[in-house]
Amino acid sequence: QVQLEESGGGLAQAGGSLRLACAASGNIWSISHMGWYRQVPGKERELVAMDRSINGGSINYVDSVKGRFTISRENGKNTIYLQMNNLKPEDSAVYYCYFHVWVLSGPNRQTNVEVWGRGTLVTVSS
């Protein structure tokens, strides 16, 4: 079983910064990719940033955060971060971290699993 623990949400003023963190723990064999989503009431969950570079892939951002948000990872600790700069009121949302991992499911067998954090609230005041 894999768990994600998020931290770092809160209140910021427009133009300010926040840094979110998400630590994965549990029976992780390897990580495929990981990222951050966000959701506001009444809207679908939106991909903010996805990091596939751990396996040679790319890092992608939604257009609205390019140049302001940066996703990074700390491999030895299975932790990802989202540095959010120049925040705007429209960035207000619940932010969820996401890991796509392989877990040990038996002798010489791995299963891929999608895991979500519980969400952390980010509120940006104008």
PDB file of C-alpha atoms in Angstrom:
ATOM      1  CA  GLN A   1       0.000   0.000   0.000  1.00  0.00           C
ATOM      2  CA  VAL A   2       1.215   3.476  -0.878  1.00  0.00           C
ATOM      3  CA  GLN A   3       0.357   6.687   0.957  1.00  0.00           C
ATOM      4  CA  LEU A   4       0.893  10.296  -0.025  1.00  0.00           C
ATOM      5  CA  GLU A   5       1.287  13.079   2.510  1.00  0.00           C
ATOM      6  CA  GLU A   6       0.873  16.642   1.262  1.00  0.00           C
ATOM      7  CA  SER A   7       1.893  19.829   2.972  1.00  0.00           C
ATOM      8  CA  GLY A   8       2.432  23.485   2.243  1.00  0.00           C
ATOM      9  CA  GLY A   9      -0.969  24.828   1.291  1.00  0.00           C
ATOM     10  CA  GLY A  10      -2.408  27.956   2.805  1.00  0.00           C
ATOM     11  CA  LEU A  11      -3.174  31.588   2.164  1.00  0.00           C
ATOM     12  CA  ALA A  12      -1.086  33.877  -0.011  1.00  0.00           C
ATOM     13  CA  GLN A  13      -1.519  37.286  -1.524  1.00  0.00           C
ATOM     14  CA  ALA A  14      -1.532  37.824  -5.263  1.00  0.00           C
ATOM     15  CA  GLY A  15       2.065  37.971  -6.432  1.00  0.00           C
ATOM     16  CA  GLY A  16       3.241  35.870  -3.533  1.00  0.00           C
ATOM     17  CA  SER A  17       4.637  32.350  -3.383  1.00  0.00           C
ATOM     18  CA  LEU A  18       3.853  29.011  -1.835  1.00  0.00           C
ATOM     19  CA  ARG A  19       5.617  25.681  -1.970  1.00  0.00           C
ATOM     20  CA  LEU A  20       3.714  22.420  -1.838  1.00  0.00           C
ATOM     21  CA  ALA A  21       5.333  19.132  -0.909  1.00  0.00           C
ATOM     22  CA  CYS A  22       4.158  15.547  -1.295  1.00  0.00           C
ATOM     23  CA  ALA A  23       5.939  12.567   0.211  1.00  0.00           C
ATOM     24  CA  ALA A  24       5.166   9.027  -0.920  1.00  0.00           C
ATOM     25  CA  SER A  25       5.667   6.080   1.381  1.00  0.00           C
ATOM     26  CA  GLY A  26       4.896   2.395   1.313  1.00  0.00           C
ATOM     27  CA  ASN A  27       5.733  -0.597  -0.803  1.00  0.00           C
ATOM     28  CA  ILE A  28       7.033   1.278  -3.839  1.00  0.00           C
ATOM     29  CA  TRP A  29       9.067  -0.746  -6.312  1.00  0.00           C
ATOM     30  CA  SER A  30       9.561   2.084  -8.772  1.00  0.00           C
ATOM     31  CA  ILE A  31       7.968   5.342  -9.867  1.00  0.00           C
ATOM     32  CA  SER A  32       6.576   5.879 -13.354  1.00  0.00           C
ATOM     33  CA  HIS A  33       5.586   9.512 -13.122  1.00  0.00           C
ATOM     34  CA  MET A  34       4.171  11.989 -10.644  1.00  0.00           C
ATOM     35  CA  GLY A  35       2.570  15.386 -10.630  1.00  0.00           C
ATOM     36  CA  TRP A  36       0.080  17.864  -9.310  1.00  0.00           C
ATOM     37  CA  TYR A  37      -3.582  18.491 -10.104  1.00  0.00           C
ATOM     38  CA  ARG A  38      -5.976  21.107  -8.799  1.00  0.00           C
ATOM     39  CA  GLN A  39      -9.713  21.425  -8.491  1.00  0.00           C
ATOM     40  CA  VAL A  40     -12.160  24.189  -7.692  1.00  0.00           C
ATOM     41  CA  PRO A  41     -15.767  23.534  -6.680  1.00  0.00           C
ATOM     42  CA  GLY A  42     -17.992  22.811  -9.642  1.00  0.00           C
ATOM     43  CA  LYS A  43     -15.122  22.188 -12.047  1.00  0.00           C
ATOM     44  CA  GLU A  44     -13.209  19.134 -13.182  1.00  0.00           C
ATOM     45  CA  ARG A  45      -9.833  18.331 -11.727  1.00  0.00           C
ATOM     46  CA  GLU A  46      -7.135  19.996 -13.821  1.00  0.00           C
ATOM     47  CA  LEU A  47      -3.596  18.804 -14.463  1.00  0.00           C
ATOM     48  CA  VAL A  48      -1.142  21.447 -13.286  1.00  0.00           C
ATOM     49  CA  ALA A  49       2.211  19.746 -13.778  1.00  0.00           C
ATOM     50  CA  MET A  50       3.426  16.258 -14.589  1.00  0.00           C
ATOM     51  CA  ASP A  51       6.987  14.971 -14.279  1.00  0.00           C
ATOM     52  CA  ARG A  52       7.874  11.995 -16.454  1.00  0.00           C
ATOM     53  CA  SER A  53      11.593  12.760 -16.469  1.00  0.00           C
ATOM     54  CA  ILE A  54      12.433  10.016 -13.989  1.00  0.00           C
ATOM     55  CA  ASN A  55      12.065   7.623 -16.917  1.00  0.00           C
ATOM     56  CA  GLY A  56      13.442   9.909 -19.594  1.00  0.00           C
ATOM     57  CA  GLY A  57      10.198  11.643 -20.366  1.00  0.00           C
ATOM     58  CA  SER A  58       9.327  15.301 -20.223  1.00  0.00           C
ATOM     59  CA  ILE A  59       7.940  17.718 -17.683  1.00  0.00           C
ATOM     60  CA  ASN A  60       4.705  19.406 -18.697  1.00  0.00           C
ATOM     61  CA  TYR A  61       2.702  22.279 -17.303  1.00  0.00           C
ATOM     62  CA  VAL A  62      -0.744  23.616 -18.012  1.00  0.00           C
ATOM     63  CA  ASP A  63      -0.408  26.832 -20.000  1.00  0.00           C
ATOM     64  CA  SER A  64      -1.817  29.003 -17.227  1.00  0.00           C
ATOM     65  CA  VAL A  65       1.081  28.233 -14.851  1.00  0.00           C
ATOM     66  CA  LYS A  66       4.015  28.108 -17.261  1.00  0.00           C
ATOM     67  CA  GLY A  67       6.806  30.377 -16.108  1.00  0.00           C
ATOM     68  CA  ARG A  68       5.321  30.675 -12.615  1.00  0.00           C
ATOM     69  CA  PHE A  69       5.164  27.127 -11.232  1.00  0.00           C
ATOM     70  CA  THR A  70       7.975  24.605 -11.039  1.00  0.00           C
ATOM     71  CA  ILE A  71       7.688  20.924 -10.234  1.00  0.00           C
ATOM     72  CA  SER A  72      10.709  19.184  -8.767  1.00  0.00           C
ATOM     73  CA  ARG A  73      11.512  15.920  -7.045  1.00  0.00           C
ATOM     74  CA  GLU A  74      13.811  14.494  -4.410  1.00  0.00           C
ATOM     75  CA  ASN A  75      14.419  10.927  -5.514  1.00  0.00           C
ATOM     76  CA  GLY A  76      15.907   9.467  -2.377  1.00  0.00           C
ATOM     77  CA  LYS A  77      12.858  10.547  -0.393  1.00  0.00           C
ATOM     78  CA  ASN A  78      10.144   9.882  -3.045  1.00  0.00           C
ATOM     79  CA  THR A  79       9.072  13.474  -2.588  1.00  0.00           C
ATOM     80  CA  ILE A  80       7.842  16.010  -5.089  1.00  0.00           C
ATOM     81  CA  TYR A  81       7.411  19.726  -4.764  1.00  0.00           C
ATOM     82  CA  LEU A  82       5.446  22.422  -6.514  1.00  0.00           C
ATOM     83  CA  GLN A  83       6.981  25.863  -6.224  1.00  0.00           C
ATOM     84  CA  MET A  84       4.296  28.410  -7.034  1.00  0.00           C
ATOM     85  CA  ASN A  85       5.433  31.967  -7.693  1.00  0.00           C
ATOM     86  CA  ASN A  86       3.581  35.076  -8.773  1.00  0.00           C
ATOM     87  CA  LEU A  87       0.356  33.556  -7.556  1.00  0.00           C
ATOM     88  CA  LYS A  88      -2.941  34.775  -8.930  1.00  0.00           C
ATOM     89  CA  PRO A  89      -6.438  34.567  -7.418  1.00  0.00           C
ATOM     90  CA  GLU A  90      -7.385  32.097 -10.159  1.00  0.00           C
ATOM     91  CA  ASP A  91      -4.756  29.707  -8.762  1.00  0.00           C
ATOM     92  CA  SER A  92      -6.972  29.213  -5.716  1.00  0.00           C
ATOM     93  CA  ALA A  93      -7.969  25.555  -5.555  1.00  0.00           C
ATOM     94  CA  VAL A  94      -7.449  22.315  -3.734  1.00  0.00           C
ATOM     95  CA  TYR A  95      -4.163  20.877  -4.983  1.00  0.00           C
ATOM     96  CA  TYR A  96      -3.703  17.118  -5.189  1.00  0.00           C
ATOM     97  CA  CYS A  97      -0.469  15.276  -5.680  1.00  0.00           C
ATOM     98  CA  TYR A  98      -0.453  12.174  -7.847  1.00  0.00           C
ATOM     99  CA  PHE A  99       1.959   9.271  -8.164  1.00  0.00           C
ATOM    100  CA  HIS A 100       1.872   6.454 -10.697  1.00  0.00           C
ATOM    101  CA  VAL A 101       4.006   3.725  -9.178  1.00  0.00           C
ATOM    102  CA  TRP A 102       4.836   0.063  -9.408  1.00  0.00           C
ATOM    103  CA  VAL A 103       4.374  -1.899  -6.204  1.00  0.00           C
ATOM    104  CA  LEU A 104       5.453  -5.376  -5.270  1.00  0.00           C
ATOM    105  CA  SER A 105       2.389  -7.609  -5.533  1.00  0.00           C
ATOM    106  CA  GLY A 106       4.034 -11.006  -5.239  1.00  0.00           C
ATOM    107  CA  PRO A 107       7.245 -12.910  -5.806  1.00  0.00           C
ATOM    108  CA  ASN A 108       8.876 -11.326  -8.855  1.00  0.00           C
ATOM    109  CA  ARG A 109       5.671  -9.480  -9.704  1.00  0.00           C
ATOM    110  CA  GLN A 110       4.846  -5.796  -9.769  1.00  0.00           C
ATOM    111  CA  THR A 111       1.551  -4.007 -10.262  1.00  0.00           C
ATOM    112  CA  ASN A 112       1.074  -0.422 -11.377  1.00  0.00           C
ATOM    113  CA  VAL A 113      -1.020   1.747  -9.113  1.00  0.00           C
ATOM    114  CA  GLU A 114      -2.293   5.311  -9.255  1.00  0.00           C
ATOM    115  CA  VAL A 115      -2.235   7.081  -5.907  1.00  0.00           C
ATOM    116  CA  TRP A 116      -3.743  10.438  -4.942  1.00  0.00           C
ATOM    117  CA  GLY A 117      -3.075  12.704  -2.030  1.00  0.00           C
ATOM    118  CA  ARG A 118      -5.948  14.009   0.081  1.00  0.00           C
ATOM    119  CA  GLY A 119      -5.509  17.535  -1.190  1.00  0.00           C
ATOM    120  CA  THR A 120      -4.245  20.765   0.262  1.00  0.00           C
ATOM    121  CA  LEU A 121      -6.084  24.072  -0.044  1.00  0.00           C
ATOM    122  CA  VAL A 122      -4.420  27.050  -1.675  1.00  0.00           C
ATOM    123  CA  THR A 123      -6.166  30.396  -1.399  1.00  0.00           C
ATOM    124  CA  VAL A 124      -4.815  33.468  -3.162  1.00  0.00           C
ATOM    125  CA  SER A 125      -6.265  36.826  -2.206  1.00  0.00           C
ATOM    126  CA  SER A 126      -6.296  39.791  -4.542  1.00  0.00           C
TER     127      SER A 126
END
